[in-house]
PDB file of C-alpha atoms in Angstrom:
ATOM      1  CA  UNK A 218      -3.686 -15.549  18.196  1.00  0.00           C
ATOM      2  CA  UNK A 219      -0.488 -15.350  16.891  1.00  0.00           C
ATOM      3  CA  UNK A 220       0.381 -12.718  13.982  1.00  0.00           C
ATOM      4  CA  UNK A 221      -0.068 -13.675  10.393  1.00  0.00           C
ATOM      5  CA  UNK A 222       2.908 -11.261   9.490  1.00  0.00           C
ATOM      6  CA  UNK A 223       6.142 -11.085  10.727  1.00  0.00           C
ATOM      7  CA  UNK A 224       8.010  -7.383  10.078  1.00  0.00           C
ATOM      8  CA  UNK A 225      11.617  -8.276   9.641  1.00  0.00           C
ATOM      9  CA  UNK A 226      14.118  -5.124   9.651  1.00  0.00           C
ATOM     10  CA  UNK A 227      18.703  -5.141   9.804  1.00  0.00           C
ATOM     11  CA  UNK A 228      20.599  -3.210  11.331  1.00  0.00           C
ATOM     12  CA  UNK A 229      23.129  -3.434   7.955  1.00  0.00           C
ATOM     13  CA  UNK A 230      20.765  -1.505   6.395  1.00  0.00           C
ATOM     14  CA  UNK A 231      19.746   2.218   6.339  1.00  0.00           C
ATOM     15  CA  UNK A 232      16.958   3.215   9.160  1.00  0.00           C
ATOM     16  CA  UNK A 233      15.880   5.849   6.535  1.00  0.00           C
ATOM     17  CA  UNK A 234      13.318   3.742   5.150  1.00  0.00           C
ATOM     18  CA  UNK A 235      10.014   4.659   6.636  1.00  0.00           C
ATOM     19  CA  UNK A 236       9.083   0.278   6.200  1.00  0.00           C
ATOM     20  CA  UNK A 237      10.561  -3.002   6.638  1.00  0.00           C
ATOM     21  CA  UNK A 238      12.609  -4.425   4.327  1.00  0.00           C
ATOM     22  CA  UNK A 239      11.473  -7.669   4.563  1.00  0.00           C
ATOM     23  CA  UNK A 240       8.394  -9.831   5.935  1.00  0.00           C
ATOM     24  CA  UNK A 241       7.457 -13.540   6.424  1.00  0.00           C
ATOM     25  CA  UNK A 242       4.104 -15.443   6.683  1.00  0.00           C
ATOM     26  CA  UNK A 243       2.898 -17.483   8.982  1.00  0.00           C
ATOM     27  CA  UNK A 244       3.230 -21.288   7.032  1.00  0.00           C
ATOM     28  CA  UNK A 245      -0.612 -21.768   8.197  1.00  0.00           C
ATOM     29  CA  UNK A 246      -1.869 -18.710   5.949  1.00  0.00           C
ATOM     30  CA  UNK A 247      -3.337 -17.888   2.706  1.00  0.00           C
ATOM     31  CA  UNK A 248      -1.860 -15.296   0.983  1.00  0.00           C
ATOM     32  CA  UNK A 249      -4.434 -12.338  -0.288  1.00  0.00           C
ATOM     33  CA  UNK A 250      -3.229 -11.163  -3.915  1.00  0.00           C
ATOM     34  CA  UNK A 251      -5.033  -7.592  -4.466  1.00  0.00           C
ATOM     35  CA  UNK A 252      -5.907  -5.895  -7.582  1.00  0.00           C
ATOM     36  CA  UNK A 253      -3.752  -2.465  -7.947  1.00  0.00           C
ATOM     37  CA  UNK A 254      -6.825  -0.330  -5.618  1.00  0.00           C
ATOM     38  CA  UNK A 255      -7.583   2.773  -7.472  1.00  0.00           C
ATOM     39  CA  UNK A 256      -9.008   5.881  -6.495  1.00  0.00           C
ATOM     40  CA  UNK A 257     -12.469   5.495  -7.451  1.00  0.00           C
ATOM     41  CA  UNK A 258     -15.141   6.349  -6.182  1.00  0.00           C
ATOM     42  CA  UNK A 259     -18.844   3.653  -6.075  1.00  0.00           C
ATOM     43  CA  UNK A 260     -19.916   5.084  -9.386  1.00  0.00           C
ATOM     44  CA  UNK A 261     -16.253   3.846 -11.302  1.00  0.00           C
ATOM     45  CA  UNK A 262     -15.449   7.715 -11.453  1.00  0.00           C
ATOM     46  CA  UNK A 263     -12.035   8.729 -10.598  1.00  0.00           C
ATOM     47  CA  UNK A 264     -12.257  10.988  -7.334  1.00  0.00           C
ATOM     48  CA  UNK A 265      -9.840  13.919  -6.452  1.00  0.00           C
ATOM     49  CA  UNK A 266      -8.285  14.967 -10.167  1.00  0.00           C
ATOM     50  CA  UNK A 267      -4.942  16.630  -9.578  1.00  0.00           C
ATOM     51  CA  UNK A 268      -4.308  15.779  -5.841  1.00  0.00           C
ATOM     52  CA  UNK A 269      -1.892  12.686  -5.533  1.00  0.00           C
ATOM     53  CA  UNK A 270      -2.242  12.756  -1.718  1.00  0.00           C
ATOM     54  CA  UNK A 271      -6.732  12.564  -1.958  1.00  0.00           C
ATOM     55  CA  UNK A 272      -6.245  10.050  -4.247  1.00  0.00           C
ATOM     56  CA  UNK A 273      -3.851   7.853  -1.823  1.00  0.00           C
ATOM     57  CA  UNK A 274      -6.482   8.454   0.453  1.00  0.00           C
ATOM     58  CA  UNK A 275      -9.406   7.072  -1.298  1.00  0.00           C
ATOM     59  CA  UNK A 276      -6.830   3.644  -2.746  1.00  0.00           C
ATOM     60  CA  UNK A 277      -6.215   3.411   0.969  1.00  0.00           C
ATOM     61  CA  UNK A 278      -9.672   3.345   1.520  1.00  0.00           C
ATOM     62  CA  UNK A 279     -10.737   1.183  -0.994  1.00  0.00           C
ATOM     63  CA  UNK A 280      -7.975  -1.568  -0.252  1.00  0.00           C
ATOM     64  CA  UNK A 281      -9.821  -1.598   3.065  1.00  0.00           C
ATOM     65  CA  UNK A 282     -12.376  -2.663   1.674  1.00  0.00           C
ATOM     66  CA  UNK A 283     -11.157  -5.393  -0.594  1.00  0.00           C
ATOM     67  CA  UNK A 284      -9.188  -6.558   2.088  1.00  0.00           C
ATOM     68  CA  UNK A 285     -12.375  -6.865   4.460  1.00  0.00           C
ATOM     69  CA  UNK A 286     -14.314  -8.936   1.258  1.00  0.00           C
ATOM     70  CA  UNK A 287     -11.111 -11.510   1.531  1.00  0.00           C
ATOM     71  CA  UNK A 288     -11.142 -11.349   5.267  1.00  0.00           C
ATOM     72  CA  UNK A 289      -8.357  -9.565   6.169  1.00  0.00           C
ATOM     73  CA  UNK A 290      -7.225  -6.106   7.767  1.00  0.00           C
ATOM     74  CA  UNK A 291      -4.259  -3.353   6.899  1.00  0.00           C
ATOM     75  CA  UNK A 292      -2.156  -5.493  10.131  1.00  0.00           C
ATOM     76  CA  UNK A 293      -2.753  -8.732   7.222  1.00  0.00           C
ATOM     77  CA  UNK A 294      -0.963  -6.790   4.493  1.00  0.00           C
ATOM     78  CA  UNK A 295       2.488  -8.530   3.972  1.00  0.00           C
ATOM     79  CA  UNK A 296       3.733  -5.674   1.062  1.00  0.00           C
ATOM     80  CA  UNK A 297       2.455  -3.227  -0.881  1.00  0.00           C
ATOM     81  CA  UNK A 298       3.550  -1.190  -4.003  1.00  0.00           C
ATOM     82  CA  UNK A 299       2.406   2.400  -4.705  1.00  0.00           C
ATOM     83  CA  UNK A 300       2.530   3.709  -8.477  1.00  0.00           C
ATOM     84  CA  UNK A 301       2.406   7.559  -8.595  1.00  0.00           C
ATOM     85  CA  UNK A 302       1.637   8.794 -12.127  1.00  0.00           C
ATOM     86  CA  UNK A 303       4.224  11.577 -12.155  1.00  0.00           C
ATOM     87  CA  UNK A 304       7.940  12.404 -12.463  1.00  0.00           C
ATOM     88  CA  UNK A 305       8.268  14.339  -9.514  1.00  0.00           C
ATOM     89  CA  UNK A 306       9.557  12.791  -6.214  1.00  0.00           C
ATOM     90  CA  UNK A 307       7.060  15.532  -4.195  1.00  0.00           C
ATOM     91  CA  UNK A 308       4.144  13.993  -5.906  1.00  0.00           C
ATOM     92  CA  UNK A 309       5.632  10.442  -4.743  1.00  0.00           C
ATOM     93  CA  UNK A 310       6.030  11.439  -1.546  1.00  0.00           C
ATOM     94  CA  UNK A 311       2.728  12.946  -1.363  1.00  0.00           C
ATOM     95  CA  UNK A 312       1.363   9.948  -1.822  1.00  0.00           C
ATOM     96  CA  UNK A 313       3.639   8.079   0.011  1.00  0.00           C
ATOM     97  CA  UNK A 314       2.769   9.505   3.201  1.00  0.00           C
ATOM     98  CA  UNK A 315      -0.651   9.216   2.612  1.00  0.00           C
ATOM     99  CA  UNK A 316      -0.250   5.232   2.754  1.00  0.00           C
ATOM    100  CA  UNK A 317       2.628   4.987   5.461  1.00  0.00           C
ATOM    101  CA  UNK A 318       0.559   6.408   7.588  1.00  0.00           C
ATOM    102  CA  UNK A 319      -2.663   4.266   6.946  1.00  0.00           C
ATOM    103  CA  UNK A 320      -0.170   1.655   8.170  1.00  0.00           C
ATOM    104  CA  UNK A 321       0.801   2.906  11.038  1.00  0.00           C
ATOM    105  CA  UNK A 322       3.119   0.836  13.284  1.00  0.00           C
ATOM    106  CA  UNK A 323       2.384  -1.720  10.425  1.00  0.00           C
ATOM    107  CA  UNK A 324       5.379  -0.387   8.513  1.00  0.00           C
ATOM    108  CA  UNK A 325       5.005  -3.428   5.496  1.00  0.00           C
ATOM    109  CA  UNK A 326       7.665  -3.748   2.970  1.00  0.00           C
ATOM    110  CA  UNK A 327       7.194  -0.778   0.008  1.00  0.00           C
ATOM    111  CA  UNK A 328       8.205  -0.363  -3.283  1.00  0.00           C
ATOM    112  CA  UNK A 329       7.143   3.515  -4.514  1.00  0.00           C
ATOM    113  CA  UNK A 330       7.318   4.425  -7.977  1.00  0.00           C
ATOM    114  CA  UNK A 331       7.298   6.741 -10.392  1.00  0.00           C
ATOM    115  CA  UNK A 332       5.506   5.741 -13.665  1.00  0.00           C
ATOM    116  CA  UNK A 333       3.735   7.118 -17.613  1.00  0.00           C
ATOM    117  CA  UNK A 334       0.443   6.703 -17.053  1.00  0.00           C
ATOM    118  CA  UNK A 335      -1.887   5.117 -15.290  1.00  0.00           C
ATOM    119  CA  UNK A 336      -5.708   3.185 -16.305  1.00  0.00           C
ATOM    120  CA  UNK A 337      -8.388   5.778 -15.490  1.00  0.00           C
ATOM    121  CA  UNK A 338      -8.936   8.940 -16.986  1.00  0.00           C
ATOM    122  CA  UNK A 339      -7.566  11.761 -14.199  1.00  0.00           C
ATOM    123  CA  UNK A 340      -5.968   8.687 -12.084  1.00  0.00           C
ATOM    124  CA  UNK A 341      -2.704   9.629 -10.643  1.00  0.00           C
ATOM    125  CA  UNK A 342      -1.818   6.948  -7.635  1.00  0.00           C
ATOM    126  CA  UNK A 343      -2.606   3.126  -7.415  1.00  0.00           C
ATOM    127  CA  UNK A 344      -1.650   1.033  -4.700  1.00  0.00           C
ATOM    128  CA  UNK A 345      -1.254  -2.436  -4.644  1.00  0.00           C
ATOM    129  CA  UNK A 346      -0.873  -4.878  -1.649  1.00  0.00           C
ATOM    130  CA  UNK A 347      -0.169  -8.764  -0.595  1.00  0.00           C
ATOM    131  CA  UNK A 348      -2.116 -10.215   2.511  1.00  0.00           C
ATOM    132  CA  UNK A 349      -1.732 -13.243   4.571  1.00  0.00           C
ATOM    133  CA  UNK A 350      -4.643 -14.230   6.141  1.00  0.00           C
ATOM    134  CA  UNK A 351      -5.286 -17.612   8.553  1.00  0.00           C
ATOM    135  CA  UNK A 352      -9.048 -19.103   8.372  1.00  0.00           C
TER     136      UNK A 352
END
């Protein structure tokens, strides 16, 4: 079966970027929009206080399973964007790694940030993600 995502990378641009800069979907697909996944746990409470890179962890494992309700995998995700609640870059890239390497080969087009606040008490990383899925 041919993939849904194409990974599409330049050599004009930098090779610093740990992603792709750009993807395209298969015309046959759906696109999967997710909700920003949080790091909660099955109770609603916000796991890991204080540790950006548990908390990646646990939004990495809950897109999983969001992405398994729609009927798709990580390999489906087309791009993602991770919001770190924090104006240090260690704390982004904390995170950051946390996710990248979730994706493995998968290297999706990223956008990491550096915002305020965030929606749950304690929450300090939410990532969110685009699929493309073929029925």
């Amino acid at each position: 079966m041919p993939k849904n995502v194409t990974l599409i990378r330049s050599r004009e641009l930098s090779d610093v970027a740990e992603y792709a800069y750009a993807a395209t979907v298969a015309a046959d697909a759906r696109l999967v929009f997710l909700a920003g996944s949080c790091p909660l746990d099955a109770d609603g409470r916000t796991v890991a206080p204080g540790d950006h890179a548990g908390q990646a962890a646990r939004c990495v494992e809950n897109m999983v399973v969001a992405l398994a309700a729609a009927g798709a995998t990580l390999e489906d995700v087309v791009s993602t964007r991770v919001l770190v609640a924090s104006s240090r870059q260690a704390d982004l890239v904390a995170a950051w790694e946390v996710v990248r390497d979730a994706f493995g080969d998968h290297d999706v087009p990223s956008t990491l940030l550096g915002v305020t606040v965030l929606g749950y008490d304690d929450q300090l990383v939410e990532v969110e993600a685009v699929a493309a899925v073929r029925d």
